[in-house]
CSV table of C-alpha atoms in Angstrom, one decimal:
chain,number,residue,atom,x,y,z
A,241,UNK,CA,15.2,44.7,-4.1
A,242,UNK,CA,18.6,46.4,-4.4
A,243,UNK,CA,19.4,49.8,-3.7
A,244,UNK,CA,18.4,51.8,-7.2
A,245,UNK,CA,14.6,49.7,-7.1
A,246,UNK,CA,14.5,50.5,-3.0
A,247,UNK,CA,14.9,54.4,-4.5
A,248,UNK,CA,13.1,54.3,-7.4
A,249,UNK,CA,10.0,52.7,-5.0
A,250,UNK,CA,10.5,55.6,-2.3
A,251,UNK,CA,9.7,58.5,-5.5
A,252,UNK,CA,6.4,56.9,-5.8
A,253,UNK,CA,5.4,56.9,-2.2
A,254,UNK,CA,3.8,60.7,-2.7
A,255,UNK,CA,1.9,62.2,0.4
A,256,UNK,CA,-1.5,62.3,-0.8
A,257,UNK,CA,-4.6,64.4,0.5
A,258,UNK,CA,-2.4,66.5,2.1
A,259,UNK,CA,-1.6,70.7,1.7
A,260,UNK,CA,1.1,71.6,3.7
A,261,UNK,CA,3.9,69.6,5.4
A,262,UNK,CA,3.4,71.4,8.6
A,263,UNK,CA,0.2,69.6,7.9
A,264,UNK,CA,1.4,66.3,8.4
A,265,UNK,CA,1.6,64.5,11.7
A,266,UNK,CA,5.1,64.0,13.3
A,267,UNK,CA,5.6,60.3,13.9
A,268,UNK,CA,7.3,58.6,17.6
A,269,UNK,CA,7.0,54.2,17.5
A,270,UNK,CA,8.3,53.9,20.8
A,271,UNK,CA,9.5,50.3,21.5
A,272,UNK,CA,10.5,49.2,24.6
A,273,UNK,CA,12.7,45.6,25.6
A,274,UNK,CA,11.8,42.4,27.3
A,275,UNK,CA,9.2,44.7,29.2
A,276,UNK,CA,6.1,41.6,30.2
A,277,UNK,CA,2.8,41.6,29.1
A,278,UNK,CA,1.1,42.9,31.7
A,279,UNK,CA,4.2,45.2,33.4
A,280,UNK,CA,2.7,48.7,33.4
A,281,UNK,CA,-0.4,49.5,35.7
A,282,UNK,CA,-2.7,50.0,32.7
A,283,UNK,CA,-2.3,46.2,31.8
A,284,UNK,CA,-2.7,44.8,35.4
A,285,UNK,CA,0.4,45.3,37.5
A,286,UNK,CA,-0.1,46.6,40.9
A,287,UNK,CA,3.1,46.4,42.6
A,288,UNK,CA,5.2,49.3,39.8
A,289,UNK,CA,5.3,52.9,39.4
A,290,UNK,CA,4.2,53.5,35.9
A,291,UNK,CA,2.4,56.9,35.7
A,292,UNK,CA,4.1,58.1,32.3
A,293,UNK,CA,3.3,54.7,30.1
A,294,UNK,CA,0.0,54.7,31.6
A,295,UNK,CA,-0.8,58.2,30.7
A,296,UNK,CA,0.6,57.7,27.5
A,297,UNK,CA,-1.4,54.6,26.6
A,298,UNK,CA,-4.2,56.1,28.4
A,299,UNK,CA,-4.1,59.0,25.6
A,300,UNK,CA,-5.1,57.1,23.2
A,301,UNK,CA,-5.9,53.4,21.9
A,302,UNK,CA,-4.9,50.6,24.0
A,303,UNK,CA,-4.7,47.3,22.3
A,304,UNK,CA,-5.5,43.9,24.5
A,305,UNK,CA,-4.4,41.2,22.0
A,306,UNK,CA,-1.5,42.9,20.3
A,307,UNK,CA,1.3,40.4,19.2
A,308,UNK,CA,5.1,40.9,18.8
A,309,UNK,CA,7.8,37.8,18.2
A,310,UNK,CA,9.4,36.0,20.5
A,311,UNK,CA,12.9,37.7,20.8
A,312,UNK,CA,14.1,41.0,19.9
A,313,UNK,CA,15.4,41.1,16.2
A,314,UNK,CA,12.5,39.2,14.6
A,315,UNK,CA,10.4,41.3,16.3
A,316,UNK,CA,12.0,44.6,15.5
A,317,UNK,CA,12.3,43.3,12.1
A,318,UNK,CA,8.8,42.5,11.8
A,319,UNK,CA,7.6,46.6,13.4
A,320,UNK,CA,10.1,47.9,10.3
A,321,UNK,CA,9.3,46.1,7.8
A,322,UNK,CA,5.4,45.6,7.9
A,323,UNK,CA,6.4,41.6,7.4
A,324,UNK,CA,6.6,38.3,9.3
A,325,UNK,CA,9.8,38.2,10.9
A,326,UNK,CA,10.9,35.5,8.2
A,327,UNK,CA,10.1,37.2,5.1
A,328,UNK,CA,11.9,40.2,6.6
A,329,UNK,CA,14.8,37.9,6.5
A,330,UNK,CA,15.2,37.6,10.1
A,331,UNK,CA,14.0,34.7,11.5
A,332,UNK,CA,16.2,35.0,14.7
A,333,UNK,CA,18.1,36.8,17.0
A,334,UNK,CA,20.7,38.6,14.3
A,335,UNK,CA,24.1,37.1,15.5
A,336,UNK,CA,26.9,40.2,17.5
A,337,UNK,CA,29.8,37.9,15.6
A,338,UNK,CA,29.0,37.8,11.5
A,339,UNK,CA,29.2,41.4,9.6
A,340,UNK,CA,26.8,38.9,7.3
A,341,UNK,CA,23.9,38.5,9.9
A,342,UNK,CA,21.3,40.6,10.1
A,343,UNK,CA,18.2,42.5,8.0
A,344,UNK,CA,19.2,42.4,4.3
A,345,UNK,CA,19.3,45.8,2.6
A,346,UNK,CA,16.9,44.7,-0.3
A,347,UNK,CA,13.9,45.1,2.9
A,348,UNK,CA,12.1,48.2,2.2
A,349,UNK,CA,11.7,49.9,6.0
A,350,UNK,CA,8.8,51.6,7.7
A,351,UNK,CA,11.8,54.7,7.7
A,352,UNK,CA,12.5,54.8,3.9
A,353,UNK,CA,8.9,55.0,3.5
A,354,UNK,CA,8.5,58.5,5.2
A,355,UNK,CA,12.0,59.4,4.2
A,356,UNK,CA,10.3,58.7,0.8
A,357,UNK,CA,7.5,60.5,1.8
A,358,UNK,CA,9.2,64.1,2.7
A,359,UNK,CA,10.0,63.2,6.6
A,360,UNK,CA,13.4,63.3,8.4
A,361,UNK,CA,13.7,60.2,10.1
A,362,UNK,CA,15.6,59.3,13.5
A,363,UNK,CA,16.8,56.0,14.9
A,364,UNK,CA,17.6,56.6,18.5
A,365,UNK,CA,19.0,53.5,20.8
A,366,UNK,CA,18.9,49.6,19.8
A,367,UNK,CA,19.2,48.4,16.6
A,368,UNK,CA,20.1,44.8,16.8
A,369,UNK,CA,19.1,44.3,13.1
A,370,UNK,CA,22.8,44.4,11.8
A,371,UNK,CA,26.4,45.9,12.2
A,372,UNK,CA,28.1,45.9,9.1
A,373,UNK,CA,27.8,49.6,7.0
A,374,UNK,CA,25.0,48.4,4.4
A,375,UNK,CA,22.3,46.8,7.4
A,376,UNK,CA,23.4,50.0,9.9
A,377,UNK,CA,20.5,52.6,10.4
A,378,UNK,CA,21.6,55.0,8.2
A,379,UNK,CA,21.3,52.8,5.5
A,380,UNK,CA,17.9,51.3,6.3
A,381,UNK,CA,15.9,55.0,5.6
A,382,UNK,CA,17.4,56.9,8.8
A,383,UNK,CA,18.7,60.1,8.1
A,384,UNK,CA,19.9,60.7,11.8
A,385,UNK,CA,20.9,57.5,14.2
A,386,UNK,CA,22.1,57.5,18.0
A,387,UNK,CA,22.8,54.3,19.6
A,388,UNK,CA,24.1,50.3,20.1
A,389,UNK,CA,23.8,47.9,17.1
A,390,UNK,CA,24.1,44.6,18.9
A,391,UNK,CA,21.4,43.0,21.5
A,392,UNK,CA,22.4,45.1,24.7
A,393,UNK,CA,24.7,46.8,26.4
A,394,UNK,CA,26.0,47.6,29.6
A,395,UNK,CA,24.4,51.1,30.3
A,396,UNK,CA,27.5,52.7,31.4
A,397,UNK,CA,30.8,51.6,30.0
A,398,UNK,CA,28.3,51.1,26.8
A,399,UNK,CA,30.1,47.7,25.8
A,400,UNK,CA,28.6,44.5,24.8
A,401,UNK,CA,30.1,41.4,27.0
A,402,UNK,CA,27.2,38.7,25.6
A,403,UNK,CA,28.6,36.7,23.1
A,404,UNK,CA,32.4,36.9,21.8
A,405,UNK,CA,35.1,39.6,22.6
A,406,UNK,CA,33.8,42.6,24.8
A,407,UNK,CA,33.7,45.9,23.2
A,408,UNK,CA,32.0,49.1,23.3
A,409,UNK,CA,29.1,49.8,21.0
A,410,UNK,CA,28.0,53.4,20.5
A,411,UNK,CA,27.5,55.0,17.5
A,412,UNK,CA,26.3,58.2,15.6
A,413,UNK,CA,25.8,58.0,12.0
A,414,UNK,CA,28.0,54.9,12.0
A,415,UNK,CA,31.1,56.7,13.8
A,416,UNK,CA,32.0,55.2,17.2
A,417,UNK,CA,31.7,57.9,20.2
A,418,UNK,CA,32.2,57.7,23.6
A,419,UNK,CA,30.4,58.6,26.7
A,420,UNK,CA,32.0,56.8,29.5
A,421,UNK,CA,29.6,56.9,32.6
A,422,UNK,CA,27.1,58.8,31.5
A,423,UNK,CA,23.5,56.7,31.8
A,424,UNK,CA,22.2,55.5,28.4
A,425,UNK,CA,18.2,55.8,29.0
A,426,UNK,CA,19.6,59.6,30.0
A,427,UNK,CA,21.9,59.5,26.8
A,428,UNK,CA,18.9,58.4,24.4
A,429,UNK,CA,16.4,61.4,25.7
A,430,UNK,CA,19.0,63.9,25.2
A,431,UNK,CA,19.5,62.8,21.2
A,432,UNK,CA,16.5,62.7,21.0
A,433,UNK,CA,15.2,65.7,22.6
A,434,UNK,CA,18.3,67.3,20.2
A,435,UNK,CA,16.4,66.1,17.1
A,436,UNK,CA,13.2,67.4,18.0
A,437,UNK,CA,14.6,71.2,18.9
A,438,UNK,CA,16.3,70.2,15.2
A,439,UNK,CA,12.8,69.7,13.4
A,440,UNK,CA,10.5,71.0,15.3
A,441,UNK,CA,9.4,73.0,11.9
A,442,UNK,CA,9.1,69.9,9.4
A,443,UNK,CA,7.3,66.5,9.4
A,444,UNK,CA,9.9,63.8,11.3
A,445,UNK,CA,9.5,60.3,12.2
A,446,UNK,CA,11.8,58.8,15.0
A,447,UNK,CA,11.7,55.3,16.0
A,448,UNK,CA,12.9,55.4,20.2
A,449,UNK,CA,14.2,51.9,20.2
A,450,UNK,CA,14.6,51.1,24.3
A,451,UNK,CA,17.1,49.0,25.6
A,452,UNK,CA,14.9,49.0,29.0
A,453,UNK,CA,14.3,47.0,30.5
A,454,UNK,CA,16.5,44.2,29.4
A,455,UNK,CA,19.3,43.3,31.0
A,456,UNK,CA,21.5,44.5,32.6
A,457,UNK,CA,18.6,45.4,35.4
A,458,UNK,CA,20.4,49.2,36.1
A,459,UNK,CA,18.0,50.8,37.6
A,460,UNK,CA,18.2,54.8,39.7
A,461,UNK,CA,18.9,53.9,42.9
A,462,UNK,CA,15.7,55.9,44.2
A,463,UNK,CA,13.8,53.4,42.7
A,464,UNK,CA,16.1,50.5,43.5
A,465,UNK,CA,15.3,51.9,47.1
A,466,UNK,CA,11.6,52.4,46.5
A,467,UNK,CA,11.0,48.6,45.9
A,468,UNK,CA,13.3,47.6,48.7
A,469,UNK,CA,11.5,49.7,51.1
A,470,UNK,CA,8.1,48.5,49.8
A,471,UNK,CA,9.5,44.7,50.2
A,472,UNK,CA,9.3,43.4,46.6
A,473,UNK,CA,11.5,40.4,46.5
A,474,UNK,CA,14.2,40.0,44.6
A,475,UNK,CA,14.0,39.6,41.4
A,476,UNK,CA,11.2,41.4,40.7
A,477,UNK,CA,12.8,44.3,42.6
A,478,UNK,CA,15.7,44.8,40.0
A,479,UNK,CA,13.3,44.4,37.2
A,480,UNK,CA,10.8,46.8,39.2
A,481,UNK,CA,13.1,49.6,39.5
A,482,UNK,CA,14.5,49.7,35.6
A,483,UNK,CA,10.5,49.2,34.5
A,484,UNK,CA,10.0,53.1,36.8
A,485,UNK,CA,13.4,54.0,35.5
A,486,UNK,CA,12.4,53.5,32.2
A,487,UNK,CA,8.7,54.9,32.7
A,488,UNK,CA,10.6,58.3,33.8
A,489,UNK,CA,12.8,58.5,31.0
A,490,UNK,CA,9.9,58.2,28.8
A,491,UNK,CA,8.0,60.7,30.5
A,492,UNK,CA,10.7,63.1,30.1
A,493,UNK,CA,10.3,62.6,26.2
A,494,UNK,CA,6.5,63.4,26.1
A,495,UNK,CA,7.9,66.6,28.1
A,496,UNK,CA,10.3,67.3,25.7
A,497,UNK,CA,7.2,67.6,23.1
A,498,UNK,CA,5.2,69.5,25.2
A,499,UNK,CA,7.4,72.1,25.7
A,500,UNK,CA,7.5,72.3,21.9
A,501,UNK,CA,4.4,72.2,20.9
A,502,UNK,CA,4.4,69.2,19.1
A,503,UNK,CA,2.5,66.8,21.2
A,504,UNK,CA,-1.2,67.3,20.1
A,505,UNK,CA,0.2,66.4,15.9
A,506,UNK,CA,2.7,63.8,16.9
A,507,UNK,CA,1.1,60.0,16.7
A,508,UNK,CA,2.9,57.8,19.0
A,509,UNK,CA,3.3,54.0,19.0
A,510,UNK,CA,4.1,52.2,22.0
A,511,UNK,CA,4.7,48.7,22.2
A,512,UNK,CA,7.5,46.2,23.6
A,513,UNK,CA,8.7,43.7,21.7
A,514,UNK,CA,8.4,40.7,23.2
A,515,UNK,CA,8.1,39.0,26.8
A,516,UNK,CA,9.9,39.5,29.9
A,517,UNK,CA,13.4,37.5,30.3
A,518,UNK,CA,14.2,34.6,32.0
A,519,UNK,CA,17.6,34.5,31.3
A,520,UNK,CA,20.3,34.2,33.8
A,521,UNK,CA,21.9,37.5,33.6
A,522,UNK,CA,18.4,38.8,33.5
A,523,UNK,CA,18.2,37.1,37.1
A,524,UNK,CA,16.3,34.4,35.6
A,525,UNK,CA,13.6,36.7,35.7
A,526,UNK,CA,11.6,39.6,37.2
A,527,UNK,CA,9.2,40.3,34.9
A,528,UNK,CA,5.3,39.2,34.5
A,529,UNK,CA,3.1,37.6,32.1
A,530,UNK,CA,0.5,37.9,34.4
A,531,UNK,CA,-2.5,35.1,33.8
A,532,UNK,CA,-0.6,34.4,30.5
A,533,UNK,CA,2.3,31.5,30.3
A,534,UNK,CA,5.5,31.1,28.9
A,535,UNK,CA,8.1,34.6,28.3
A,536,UNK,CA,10.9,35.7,26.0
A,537,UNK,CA,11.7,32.6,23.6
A,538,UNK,CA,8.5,31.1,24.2
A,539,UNK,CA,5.7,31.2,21.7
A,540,UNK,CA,3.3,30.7,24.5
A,541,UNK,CA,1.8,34.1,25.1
A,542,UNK,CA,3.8,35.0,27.4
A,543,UNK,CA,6.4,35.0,25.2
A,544,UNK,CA,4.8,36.9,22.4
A,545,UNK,CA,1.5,39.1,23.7
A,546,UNK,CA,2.8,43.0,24.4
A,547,UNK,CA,1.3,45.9,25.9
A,548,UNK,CA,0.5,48.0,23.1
A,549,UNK,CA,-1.0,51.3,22.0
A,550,UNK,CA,-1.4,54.1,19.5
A,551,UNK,CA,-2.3,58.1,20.4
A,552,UNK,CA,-2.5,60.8,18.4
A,553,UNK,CA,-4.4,63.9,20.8
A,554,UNK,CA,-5.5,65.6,17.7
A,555,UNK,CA,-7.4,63.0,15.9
A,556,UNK,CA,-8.0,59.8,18.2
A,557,UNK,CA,-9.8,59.7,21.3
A,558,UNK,CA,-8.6,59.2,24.6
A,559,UNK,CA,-9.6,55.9,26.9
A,560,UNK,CA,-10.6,53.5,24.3
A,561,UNK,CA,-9.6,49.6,24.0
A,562,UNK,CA,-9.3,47.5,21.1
A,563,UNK,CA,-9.7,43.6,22.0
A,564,UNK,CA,-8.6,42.2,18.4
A,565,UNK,CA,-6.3,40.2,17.3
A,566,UNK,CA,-2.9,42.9,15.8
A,567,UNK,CA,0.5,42.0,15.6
A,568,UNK,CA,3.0,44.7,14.6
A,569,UNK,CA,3.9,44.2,11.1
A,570,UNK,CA,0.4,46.3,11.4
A,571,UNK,CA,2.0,49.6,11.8
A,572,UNK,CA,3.7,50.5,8.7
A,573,UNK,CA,0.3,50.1,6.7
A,574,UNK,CA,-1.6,51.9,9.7
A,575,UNK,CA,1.0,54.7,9.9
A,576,UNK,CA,1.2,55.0,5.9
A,577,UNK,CA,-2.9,55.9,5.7
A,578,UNK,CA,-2.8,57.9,8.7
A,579,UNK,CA,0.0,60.2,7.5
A,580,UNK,CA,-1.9,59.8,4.0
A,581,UNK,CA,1.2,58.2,2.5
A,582,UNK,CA,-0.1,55.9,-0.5
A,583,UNK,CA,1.6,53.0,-0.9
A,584,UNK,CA,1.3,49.2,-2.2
A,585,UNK,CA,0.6,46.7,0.9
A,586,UNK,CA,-0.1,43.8,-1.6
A,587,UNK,CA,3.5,42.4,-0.3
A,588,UNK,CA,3.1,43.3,3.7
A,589,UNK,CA,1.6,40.5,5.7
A,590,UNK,CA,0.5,43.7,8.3
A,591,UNK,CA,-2.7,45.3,7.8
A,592,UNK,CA,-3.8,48.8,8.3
A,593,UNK,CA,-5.5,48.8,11.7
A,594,UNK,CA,-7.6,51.9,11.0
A,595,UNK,CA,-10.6,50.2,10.5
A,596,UNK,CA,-10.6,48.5,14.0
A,597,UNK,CA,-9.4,51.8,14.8
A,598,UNK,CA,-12.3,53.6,13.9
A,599,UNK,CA,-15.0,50.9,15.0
A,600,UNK,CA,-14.2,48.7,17.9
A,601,UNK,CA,-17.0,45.8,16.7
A,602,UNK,CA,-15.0,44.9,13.7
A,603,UNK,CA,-13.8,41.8,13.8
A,604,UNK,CA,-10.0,41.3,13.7
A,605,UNK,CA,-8.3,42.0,10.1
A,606,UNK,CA,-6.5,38.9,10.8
A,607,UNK,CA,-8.3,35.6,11.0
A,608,UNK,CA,-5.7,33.7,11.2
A,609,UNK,CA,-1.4,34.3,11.9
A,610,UNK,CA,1.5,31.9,12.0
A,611,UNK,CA,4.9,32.2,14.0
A,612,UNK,CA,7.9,30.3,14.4
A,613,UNK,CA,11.3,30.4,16.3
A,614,UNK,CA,13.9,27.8,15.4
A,615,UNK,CA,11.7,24.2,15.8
A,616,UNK,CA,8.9,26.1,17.9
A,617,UNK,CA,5.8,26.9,15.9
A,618,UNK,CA,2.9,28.4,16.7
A,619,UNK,CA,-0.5,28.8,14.1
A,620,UNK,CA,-3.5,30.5,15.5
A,621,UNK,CA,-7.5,30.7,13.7
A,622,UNK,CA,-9.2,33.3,15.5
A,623,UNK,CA,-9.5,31.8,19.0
A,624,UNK,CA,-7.7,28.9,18.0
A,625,UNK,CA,-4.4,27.9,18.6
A,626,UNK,CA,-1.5,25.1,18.3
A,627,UNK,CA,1.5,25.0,19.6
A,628,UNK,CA,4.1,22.5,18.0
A,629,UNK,CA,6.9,22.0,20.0
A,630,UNK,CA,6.2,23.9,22.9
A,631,UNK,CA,8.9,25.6,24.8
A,632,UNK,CA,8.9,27.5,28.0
A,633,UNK,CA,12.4,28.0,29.7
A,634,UNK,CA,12.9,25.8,32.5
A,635,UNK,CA,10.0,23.5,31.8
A,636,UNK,CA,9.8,20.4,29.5
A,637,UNK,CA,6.9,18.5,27.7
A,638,UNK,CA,5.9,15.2,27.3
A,639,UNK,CA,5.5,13.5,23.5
A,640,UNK,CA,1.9,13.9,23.6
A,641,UNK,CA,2.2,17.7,24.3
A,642,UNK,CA,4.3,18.4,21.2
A,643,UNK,CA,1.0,19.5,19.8
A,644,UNK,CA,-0.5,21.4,22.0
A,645,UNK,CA,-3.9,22.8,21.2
A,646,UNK,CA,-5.9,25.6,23.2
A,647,UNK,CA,-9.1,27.8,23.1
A,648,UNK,CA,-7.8,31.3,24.2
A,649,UNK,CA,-11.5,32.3,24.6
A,650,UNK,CA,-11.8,29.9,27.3
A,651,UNK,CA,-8.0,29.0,28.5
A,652,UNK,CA,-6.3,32.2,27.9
A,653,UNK,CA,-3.5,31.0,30.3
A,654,UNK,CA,-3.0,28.0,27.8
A,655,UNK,CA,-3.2,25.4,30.8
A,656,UNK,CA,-5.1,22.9,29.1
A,657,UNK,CA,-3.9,20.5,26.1
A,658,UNK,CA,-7.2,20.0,24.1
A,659,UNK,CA,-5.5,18.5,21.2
A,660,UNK,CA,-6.9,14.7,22.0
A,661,UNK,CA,-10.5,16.0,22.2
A,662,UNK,CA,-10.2,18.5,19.1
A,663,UNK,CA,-8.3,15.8,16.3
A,664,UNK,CA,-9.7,17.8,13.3
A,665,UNK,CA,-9.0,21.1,14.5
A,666,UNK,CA,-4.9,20.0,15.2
A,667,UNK,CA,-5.0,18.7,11.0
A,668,UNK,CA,-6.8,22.2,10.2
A,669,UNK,CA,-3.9,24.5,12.2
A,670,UNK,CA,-1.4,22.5,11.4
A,671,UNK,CA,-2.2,22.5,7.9
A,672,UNK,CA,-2.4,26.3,7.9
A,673,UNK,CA,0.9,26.1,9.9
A,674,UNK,CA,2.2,24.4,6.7
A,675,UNK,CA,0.8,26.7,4.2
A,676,UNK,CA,2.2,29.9,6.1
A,677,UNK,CA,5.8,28.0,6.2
A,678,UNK,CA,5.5,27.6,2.4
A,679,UNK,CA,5.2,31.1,1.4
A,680,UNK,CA,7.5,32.3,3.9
């Protein structure tokens, strides 16, 4: 879809069923980085100071089987898009060295769609989705943008020192600017704090794209001190202290909306985008999967099962939990009929979640989902699922575990290879594994 069509689309995504645009919800998808699946107190952890994420999830619907991809740009790609990672043209991590890598423009984002829709719209922190001027923010539906294009950055000195040449990477609008020393999490609440005092009058959405807690582990050194003092080994203590650093900064941004008065209309997503790291300038590790194998990379779920939630304090109801199967190419369609935004969903692979939304017996929308990262591949029919080619950093399989078939009903840590007991079921998965591969 080129640029005219992308237009031409966004005049016929009307608001409908709606009177005023004060009427309208504001929008927040808060996305956090490499946080693990169960590293917030609401999900399990009992060794990290979470209170703001846990009050925020707490606020509203907490998902328990929520799904993200396995590293950061097909995941991200996936949330904006409301498609599998590889129809959205990212497949995997979008490359710091080729102005050609990254989302192609012809993708129609979750952001043009309320742009479309009569919303200003925000990106505020990572992008990772492309560097060169036509994949940049500002041309993917954001009206304002604040923040890194490339994987991460060093908090600080704001340069990238990953892959190739270092340099620094801040941008506004696409113009470089410079903030030597001054704390990025501290950086991103006070653009973003800027834009809501900006638009406090008018619908907005704002996608709050963390770098946190990814490495580099940068944590205050309060809580750097907390965790020593409370004798959390090392890694975890790093990891620890950037999860609380990052639960305060988030907290300040639910203040920020309070003091406005825009927190009882604003819906807020929260999710992170895939697991915890085990890379080695991530310490080889820190984060938790909790009963759950595998992390970042791996399509174990570990690697691919996020804390995840949705509130909105003048419409959904506090407390509740949602056990099915959602992955989040689910938000744009969920999003577009809660904001009454009518749109055609007959190209997304995500579903609207609003009817497990408003009846927690449904079954899951999806019966069955596919992934894949590079030779990995995953296909999973309801509690189902094969792995082909497993991978989980530092570990290796044998031949007869490069299918690798589990019940997540009954072996949700994915311990067991059933695959020689369960012949028929390997053809049916893999089959369906084949299917998804062909249309995508």
């Amino acid at each position: 879809m080129n640029t005219l069509n992308k237009t031409i689309l966004g005049a016929l995504l009307l608001p409908c069923g709606l009177v005023q645009a004060t009427d309208r919800p504001n929008v927040i998808i808060i996305c956090t980085d490499d946080q693990g699946a169960i590293d917030l107190n609401c999900y399990g952890a009992t060794d990290l100071v979470t209170p703001n994420m846990d009050k925020l999830v707490n606020s509203g619907i907490k998902f328990t089987q929520f799904y993200g991809a396995p590293v950061c740009s097909p995941s991200r790609a996936g949330l904006l898009t409301g498609k599998t990672p590889q129809r959205a043209g990212v497949p995997g991590n979008v490359s710091s060295l080729s102005d050609e890598a990254g989302m192609p423009t012809e993708q129609y984002t979750i952001a043009e769609m309320f742009k479309a829709a009569g919303y200003t719209t925000a990106h505020i922190g990572k992008w990772h989705l492309g560097q060169a001027d036509d994949k940049q923010p500002n041309a993917q539906g954001f009206d304002y943008s604040f923040g890194h294009l490339v994987g991460c950055i060093d908090n600080f000195s704001h340069f990238f020192y990953w892959e190739g040449s270092n340099r620094h990477d801040l941008y506004r609008n696409g113009e470089e600017v410079f903030y030597l020393g001054e704390f990025f999490p501290d950086l991103m609440v006070k653009e973003a704090s800027a834009f809501l005092e900006g638009n406090q009058s008018d619908p907005f959405f704002m996608y709050y794209a963390m770098n946190t807690p990814h490495y580099p582990y940068q944590g205050d050194k309060k809580w750097l001190d907390y965790y020593r003092d409370k004798g959390v080994k090392y890694p975890r203590n790093l990891y620890a202290a950037f999860i609380s650093t990052m639960d305060e900064r988030i907290g300040q941004l639910m203040q920020k909306l309070e003091e406005l008065g825009l927190r009882e209309n604003t819906i807020i997503v929260f999710q992170s985008d895939n697991g915890y790291s085990t890379e080695e300038r991530a310490h080889n590790g820190g984060g938790s999967s909790g009963i759950f194998r595998g992390s970042k990379f791996s399509l174990f779920e570990g690697g691919i099962r996020v804390p995840a939630a949705i509130t909105w304090l003048a419409k959904l109801n506090p407390g509740e939990v949602r056990d099915q199967l959602a992955v989040n190419a689910d938000w744009l369609p969920t999003l577009a009929e809660m904001c009454g935004i009518d749109i055609d969903t007959s190209d997304l692979d995500g579903k609207s979640l609003m009817p497990i939304i408003n009846d927690k017996n449904i079954e899951s929308l999806h019966s069955e989902f596919s992934w894949k990262n590079g030779k990995h591949w995953a296909a999973r029919n309801r509690n189902w699922k094969l792995l082909g080619n497993p991978m989980i950093a530092g570990e290796k399989f044998s031949p007869k575990d490069s299918l690798f078939l589990v019940n997540l009903e009954n072996d949700p840590g994915e311990k067991n290879n059933v695959a020689s007991q369960y012949p028929e079921k390997v053809k049916e998965l893999t089959a369906q594994y084949k299917r998804w591969l062909r249309n995508n």
